[in-house]
């Protein structure tokens, strides 16, 4: 439910397309999970996840912010990557457990989903590093937009998921650690 909202809020067509294509993959993830349950002779049941709900809520709050286009896209990438990393941790654990219990078919299905989550994360990193992060940093610090990256000691450059300006904007929101 969150991916279409992220896609709609994205100003970069490449970012919008990445969110939309991952939505299609997610439908395949659901089908694979159903196959995993079936292979284990278990009934398919959904369970609320407070962690993912919190990540989704953070994503919604970003969409409500009034950022310039580049900063919005950088923040959307950061939100998407938080979700991807959470999912990668979950699927990685499930793959290990399935292998440990000798459920190779389930492990292989889960591994396929884990690989897609990793690819989605890598795609978001690529989009961020292709210019969105720098555009967001330039918007936040126009005095440094001459291409020179003058990092302050207490502000390390971010590899992906939003430039320094985006990180500062999100970190300054109430309720952030």
CSV table of C-alpha atoms in Angstrom, one decimal:
chain,number,residue,atom,x,y,z
A,1,UNK,CA,0.0,0.0,0.0
A,2,UNK,CA,2.9,2.4,0.6
A,3,UNK,CA,4.7,1.9,-2.7
A,4,UNK,CA,2.1,3.6,-4.8
A,5,UNK,CA,2.2,6.6,-2.5
A,6,UNK,CA,6.0,6.8,-2.7
A,7,UNK,CA,5.8,6.5,-6.5
A,8,UNK,CA,3.1,9.3,-6.7
A,9,UNK,CA,5.2,11.6,-4.5
A,10,UNK,CA,8.4,11.0,-6.5
A,11,UNK,CA,9.4,13.8,-8.9
A,12,UNK,CA,12.1,11.8,-10.7
A,13,UNK,CA,10.6,9.6,-13.4
A,14,UNK,CA,13.3,7.0,-12.8
A,15,UNK,CA,12.5,6.9,-9.1
A,16,UNK,CA,8.8,6.7,-9.8
A,17,UNK,CA,9.4,3.8,-12.2
A,18,UNK,CA,11.6,2.0,-9.6
A,19,UNK,CA,8.9,2.2,-7.0
A,20,UNK,CA,6.2,1.0,-9.5
A,21,UNK,CA,8.3,-1.9,-10.7
A,22,UNK,CA,9.1,-3.0,-7.2
A,23,UNK,CA,5.3,-2.9,-6.5
A,24,UNK,CA,4.9,-5.5,-9.3
A,25,UNK,CA,7.7,-7.6,-7.7
A,26,UNK,CA,6.0,-7.4,-4.3
A,27,UNK,CA,3.0,-9.1,-5.8
A,28,UNK,CA,5.3,-11.9,-6.8
A,29,UNK,CA,6.7,-12.0,-3.2
A,30,UNK,CA,3.2,-12.6,-1.9
A,31,UNK,CA,2.7,-15.5,-4.3
A,32,UNK,CA,6.0,-17.0,-3.3
A,33,UNK,CA,5.1,-16.7,0.4
A,34,UNK,CA,1.9,-18.5,-0.3
A,35,UNK,CA,4.0,-21.3,-2.0
A,36,UNK,CA,6.3,-21.4,1.1
A,37,UNK,CA,3.4,-21.9,3.4
A,38,UNK,CA,2.0,-24.5,1.0
A,39,UNK,CA,5.3,-26.4,0.9
A,40,UNK,CA,5.3,-26.5,4.7
A,41,UNK,CA,1.6,-27.6,4.9
A,42,UNK,CA,0.9,-24.4,6.9
A,43,UNK,CA,-2.1,-22.1,6.7
A,44,UNK,CA,-1.3,-18.7,5.3
A,45,UNK,CA,-1.8,-16.0,7.9
A,46,UNK,CA,-0.9,-12.4,7.9
A,47,UNK,CA,0.5,-10.8,11.1
A,48,UNK,CA,0.8,-7.1,11.9
A,49,UNK,CA,4.4,-5.9,12.1
A,50,UNK,CA,5.0,-2.9,14.3
A,51,UNK,CA,8.5,-2.3,12.8
A,52,UNK,CA,7.3,-2.1,9.2
A,53,UNK,CA,4.3,0.0,10.3
A,54,UNK,CA,6.7,2.5,11.9
A,55,UNK,CA,8.8,2.6,8.7
A,56,UNK,CA,5.7,3.1,6.6
A,57,UNK,CA,4.5,5.9,8.9
A,58,UNK,CA,7.9,7.6,8.6
A,59,UNK,CA,7.5,7.4,4.8
A,60,UNK,CA,4.0,9.0,5.0
A,61,UNK,CA,5.3,11.8,7.1
A,62,UNK,CA,8.1,12.5,4.6
A,63,UNK,CA,5.4,12.8,1.8
A,64,UNK,CA,3.7,15.5,3.9
A,65,UNK,CA,6.8,17.6,4.1
A,66,UNK,CA,7.3,20.6,1.8
A,67,UNK,CA,10.7,19.9,0.4
A,68,UNK,CA,12.1,21.0,-2.9
A,69,UNK,CA,11.9,18.2,-5.6
A,70,UNK,CA,15.4,16.8,-5.2
A,71,UNK,CA,15.2,16.8,-1.4
A,72,UNK,CA,11.8,15.1,-1.6
A,73,UNK,CA,13.2,12.4,-3.9
A,74,UNK,CA,16.3,11.9,-1.7
A,75,UNK,CA,14.0,11.5,1.4
A,76,UNK,CA,11.8,9.1,-0.5
A,77,UNK,CA,14.8,7.0,-1.4
A,78,UNK,CA,15.8,7.0,2.2
A,79,UNK,CA,12.3,5.8,3.2
A,80,UNK,CA,12.3,3.1,0.5
A,81,UNK,CA,15.7,1.9,1.6
A,82,UNK,CA,14.7,1.7,5.3
A,83,UNK,CA,11.8,-0.6,4.2
A,84,UNK,CA,14.1,-2.7,1.9
A,85,UNK,CA,16.7,-3.2,4.6
A,86,UNK,CA,14.0,-4.3,7.1
A,87,UNK,CA,12.7,-6.7,4.6
A,88,UNK,CA,16.2,-8.0,3.7
A,89,UNK,CA,16.8,-8.7,7.4
A,90,UNK,CA,13.6,-10.6,7.7
A,91,UNK,CA,14.0,-12.6,4.5
A,92,UNK,CA,17.7,-13.3,5.3
A,93,UNK,CA,16.7,-14.7,8.7
A,94,UNK,CA,13.9,-16.8,7.1
A,95,UNK,CA,16.2,-18.3,4.5
A,96,UNK,CA,18.7,-19.3,7.2
A,97,UNK,CA,15.9,-20.9,9.3
A,98,UNK,CA,14.4,-22.7,6.4
A,99,UNK,CA,17.9,-24.1,5.4
A,100,UNK,CA,18.6,-25.0,9.0
A,101,UNK,CA,15.4,-27.0,9.2
A,102,UNK,CA,16.0,-28.7,5.8
A,103,UNK,CA,13.2,-26.9,4.0
A,104,UNK,CA,15.2,-26.3,0.8
A,105,UNK,CA,12.2,-25.5,-1.4
A,106,UNK,CA,11.0,-22.8,1.0
A,107,UNK,CA,14.6,-21.6,1.4
A,108,UNK,CA,15.0,-21.2,-2.3
A,109,UNK,CA,11.7,-19.4,-2.7
A,110,UNK,CA,12.6,-17.0,0.1
A,111,UNK,CA,16.1,-16.5,-1.3
A,112,UNK,CA,14.6,-15.5,-4.6
A,113,UNK,CA,12.6,-12.8,-2.8
A,114,UNK,CA,15.7,-11.7,-0.8
A,115,UNK,CA,17.6,-11.3,-4.0
A,116,UNK,CA,14.9,-9.1,-5.4
A,117,UNK,CA,14.9,-7.0,-2.3
A,118,UNK,CA,18.6,-6.5,-2.5
A,119,UNK,CA,18.3,-5.5,-6.2
A,120,UNK,CA,15.6,-3.0,-5.3
A,121,UNK,CA,17.9,-1.5,-2.7
A,122,UNK,CA,20.8,-1.4,-5.1
A,123,UNK,CA,18.6,0.4,-7.7
A,124,UNK,CA,17.6,3.0,-5.2
A,125,UNK,CA,21.3,3.6,-4.3
A,126,UNK,CA,22.1,3.9,-8.0
A,127,UNK,CA,19.3,6.5,-8.5
A,128,UNK,CA,20.5,8.5,-5.4
A,129,UNK,CA,24.1,8.4,-6.5
A,130,UNK,CA,23.3,9.4,-10.1
A,131,UNK,CA,22.5,12.9,-9.0
A,132,UNK,CA,19.5,13.2,-6.6
A,133,UNK,CA,21.7,13.2,-3.5
A,134,UNK,CA,23.9,15.9,-4.9
A,135,UNK,CA,20.9,18.0,-6.1
A,136,UNK,CA,19.4,17.7,-2.6
A,137,UNK,CA,22.8,18.7,-1.0
A,138,UNK,CA,23.1,21.6,-3.4
A,139,UNK,CA,19.6,22.8,-2.5
A,140,UNK,CA,20.3,22.6,1.2
A,141,UNK,CA,23.8,24.3,0.9
A,142,UNK,CA,23.8,26.4,-2.3
A,143,UNK,CA,27.1,27.9,-1.3
A,144,UNK,CA,28.8,24.5,-1.8
A,145,UNK,CA,27.1,23.7,-5.1
A,146,UNK,CA,30.2,24.5,-7.2
A,147,UNK,CA,30.9,20.7,-7.3
A,148,UNK,CA,33.3,20.9,-4.3
A,149,UNK,CA,32.2,18.7,-1.4
A,150,UNK,CA,33.3,20.5,1.7
A,151,UNK,CA,32.2,18.1,4.4
A,152,UNK,CA,32.0,19.2,7.9
A,153,UNK,CA,33.6,16.8,10.4
A,154,UNK,CA,30.3,16.0,12.1
A,155,UNK,CA,28.4,15.5,8.8
A,156,UNK,CA,29.8,12.5,7.0
A,157,UNK,CA,28.7,12.1,3.4
A,158,UNK,CA,25.9,9.6,2.9
A,159,UNK,CA,26.4,6.8,0.4
A,160,UNK,CA,22.8,6.5,-0.5
A,161,UNK,CA,19.3,7.4,0.6
A,162,UNK,CA,19.5,11.2,0.6
A,163,UNK,CA,22.1,13.9,0.7
A,164,UNK,CA,23.3,15.8,3.7
A,165,UNK,CA,20.5,18.4,3.2
A,166,UNK,CA,17.9,15.7,3.1
A,167,UNK,CA,19.4,14.0,6.2
A,168,UNK,CA,19.4,17.3,8.1
A,169,UNK,CA,15.9,18.0,7.1
A,170,UNK,CA,14.6,14.7,8.2
A,171,UNK,CA,16.8,14.6,11.4
A,172,UNK,CA,15.4,18.0,12.5
A,173,UNK,CA,11.8,16.8,12.5
A,174,UNK,CA,10.2,16.4,15.9
A,175,UNK,CA,10.4,12.9,17.3
A,176,UNK,CA,13.6,11.9,15.4
A,177,UNK,CA,16.6,10.5,17.3
